[in-house]
mmCIF file of C-alpha atoms in Angstrom:
data_model
loop_
_atom_site.group_PDB
_atom_site.id
_atom_site.type_symbol
_atom_site.label_atom_id
_atom_site.label_comp_id
_atom_site.label_asym_id
_atom_site.label_seq_id
_atom_site.Cartn_x
_atom_site.Cartn_y
_atom_site.Cartn_z
ATOM 1 C CA MET T 1 -3.849 -14.910 32.250
ATOM 2 C CA ASN T 2 -1.967 -17.233 33.819
ATOM 3 C CA ALA T 3 -4.886 -18.657 35.628
ATOM 4 C CA ASP T 4 -6.718 -19.613 32.671
ATOM 5 C CA LEU T 5 -3.631 -21.882 31.050
ATOM 6 C CA PRO T 6 -2.618 -25.442 31.765
ATOM 7 C CA ALA T 7 -0.536 -26.119 34.726
ATOM 8 C CA LEU T 8 3.178 -26.538 33.033
ATOM 9 C CA ARG T 9 4.550 -30.222 34.050
ATOM 10 C CA SER T 10 7.622 -29.626 31.994
ATOM 11 C CA PHE T 11 9.293 -26.867 30.275
ATOM 12 C CA VAL T 12 7.958 -25.281 27.205
ATOM 13 C CA LEU T 13 9.934 -24.641 23.968
ATOM 14 C CA PRO T 14 9.970 -21.653 21.839
ATOM 15 C CA GLY T 15 7.933 -21.045 19.358
ATOM 16 C CA GLY T 16 4.505 -22.934 17.214
ATOM 17 C CA SER T 17 3.510 -19.439 15.983
ATOM 18 C CA ARG T 18 5.346 -16.159 15.178
ATOM 19 C CA LEU T 19 3.862 -14.297 17.802
ATOM 20 C CA ASN T 20 4.700 -17.329 20.550
ATOM 21 C CA ALA T 21 8.404 -17.314 19.241
ATOM 22 C CA GLU T 22 8.476 -13.269 18.844
ATOM 23 C CA LEU T 23 7.317 -13.316 23.125
ATOM 24 C CA HIS T 24 10.105 -15.744 24.336
ATOM 25 C CA VAL T 25 12.741 -13.611 21.971
ATOM 26 C CA CYS T 26 11.505 -10.842 23.822
ATOM 27 C CA ARG T 27 11.705 -12.831 27.453
ATOM 28 C CA THR T 28 15.704 -13.771 26.846
ATOM 29 C CA ILE T 29 16.290 -10.359 25.579
ATOM 30 C CA CYS T 30 14.042 -9.116 29.272
ATOM 31 C CA ARG T 31 16.470 -12.148 31.161
ATOM 32 C CA ARG T 32 19.741 -10.881 29.757
ATOM 33 C CA ALA T 33 19.341 -6.991 30.966
ATOM 34 C CA GLU T 34 18.623 -8.730 34.157
ATOM 35 C CA ARG T 35 21.650 -10.666 34.158
ATOM 36 C CA LEU T 36 23.751 -7.552 32.806
ATOM 37 C CA THR T 37 22.407 -5.550 35.492
ATOM 38 C CA VAL T 38 23.191 -7.939 38.076
ATOM 39 C CA ALA T 39 26.640 -7.979 36.814
ATOM 40 C CA LEU T 40 26.184 -3.814 37.343
ATOM 41 C CA ALA T 41 25.094 -4.374 40.764
ATOM 42 C CA ALA T 42 27.753 -6.000 41.993
ATOM 43 C CA GLU T 43 29.891 -2.913 40.962
ATOM 44 C CA SER T 44 27.980 -0.306 41.623
ATOM 45 C CA HIS T 45 24.399 0.688 43.256
ATOM 46 C CA VAL T 46 21.950 -0.633 41.265
ATOM 47 C CA ASP T 47 17.981 0.175 42.595
ATOM 48 C CA PRO T 48 16.645 -3.082 43.685
ATOM 49 C CA ALA T 49 13.335 -1.992 41.882
ATOM 50 C CA ALA T 50 14.968 -1.865 38.698
ATOM 51 C CA LEU T 51 15.792 -6.299 39.171
ATOM 52 C CA THR T 52 12.841 -6.551 40.363
ATOM 53 C CA TYR T 53 11.200 -5.249 37.482
ATOM 54 C CA LEU T 54 13.175 -6.852 35.022
ATOM 55 C CA ASN T 55 12.312 -10.052 36.301
ATOM 56 C CA ARG T 56 8.799 -9.285 36.748
ATOM 57 C CA LEU T 57 8.662 -8.393 33.134
ATOM 58 C CA SER T 58 10.291 -12.022 31.824
ATOM 59 C CA ASP T 59 7.749 -13.850 33.925
ATOM 60 C CA ALA T 60 5.101 -11.760 32.152
ATOM 61 C CA LEU T 61 6.866 -12.280 28.445
ATOM 62 C CA PHE T 62 6.830 -15.933 28.913
ATOM 63 C CA VAL T 63 2.778 -16.165 30.606
ATOM 64 C CA TRP T 64 1.790 -14.174 27.765
ATOM 65 C CA SER T 65 3.711 -16.415 25.512
ATOM 66 C CA ARG T 66 1.733 -19.251 26.476
ATOM 67 C CA TRP T 67 -1.782 -16.992 26.842
ATOM 68 C CA ALA T 68 -0.756 -16.455 22.753
ATOM 69 C CA SER T 69 -0.401 -19.786 22.168
ATOM 70 C CA GLN T 70 -3.703 -20.859 23.573
ATOM 71 C CA GLN T 71 -5.593 -17.756 22.184
ATOM 72 C CA THR T 72 -4.810 -18.962 18.447
ATOM 73 C CA GLY T 73 -5.263 -22.511 19.264
ATOM 74 C CA THR T 74 -1.448 -22.987 18.916
ATOM 75 C CA PRO T 75 -0.543 -26.009 21.200
ATOM 76 C CA GLU T 76 2.588 -26.054 23.027
ATOM 77 C CA THR T 77 5.721 -27.692 22.282
ATOM 78 C CA LEU T 78 6.922 -29.311 25.899
ATOM 79 C CA TRP T 79 10.685 -30.179 26.600
ATOM 80 C CA GLU T 80 10.580 -34.100 27.026
ATOM 81 C CA PRO T 81 14.200 -34.886 28.029
ATOM 82 C CA ASN T 82 13.624 -38.596 27.781
ATOM 83 C CA GLN T 83 11.832 -38.850 24.516
ATOM 84 C CA ALA T 84 15.184 -38.591 22.352
ATOM 85 C CA ALA T 85 17.277 -41.400 24.336
ATOM 86 C CA SER T 86 13.901 -44.123 24.361
ATOM 87 C CA GLN T 87 14.178 -43.059 20.724
ATOM 88 C CA VAL T 88 15.725 -46.372 18.765
ATOM 89 C CA SER T 89 18.193 -45.097 15.564
ATOM 90 C CA PRO T 90 17.453 -46.564 12.646
#
């Protein structure tokens, strides 16, 4: 799925469609599980495959969210860090 997506030039902000937002929520939950597993691994044995799995799953969820946007024709919102700073306030 990633091969057919345009290259990223910035971070992608969640949203645009409900499906995209839900996939980003799933990714957030997966990343939280990964961080908790890393913390657990510091205190006891954790199979390294579990960490690899969670990391790859969060990557897959990110690609799926981008793919879903492409398939539904929903434009991605890219993070433009300098855009807000360059806008003039009224």
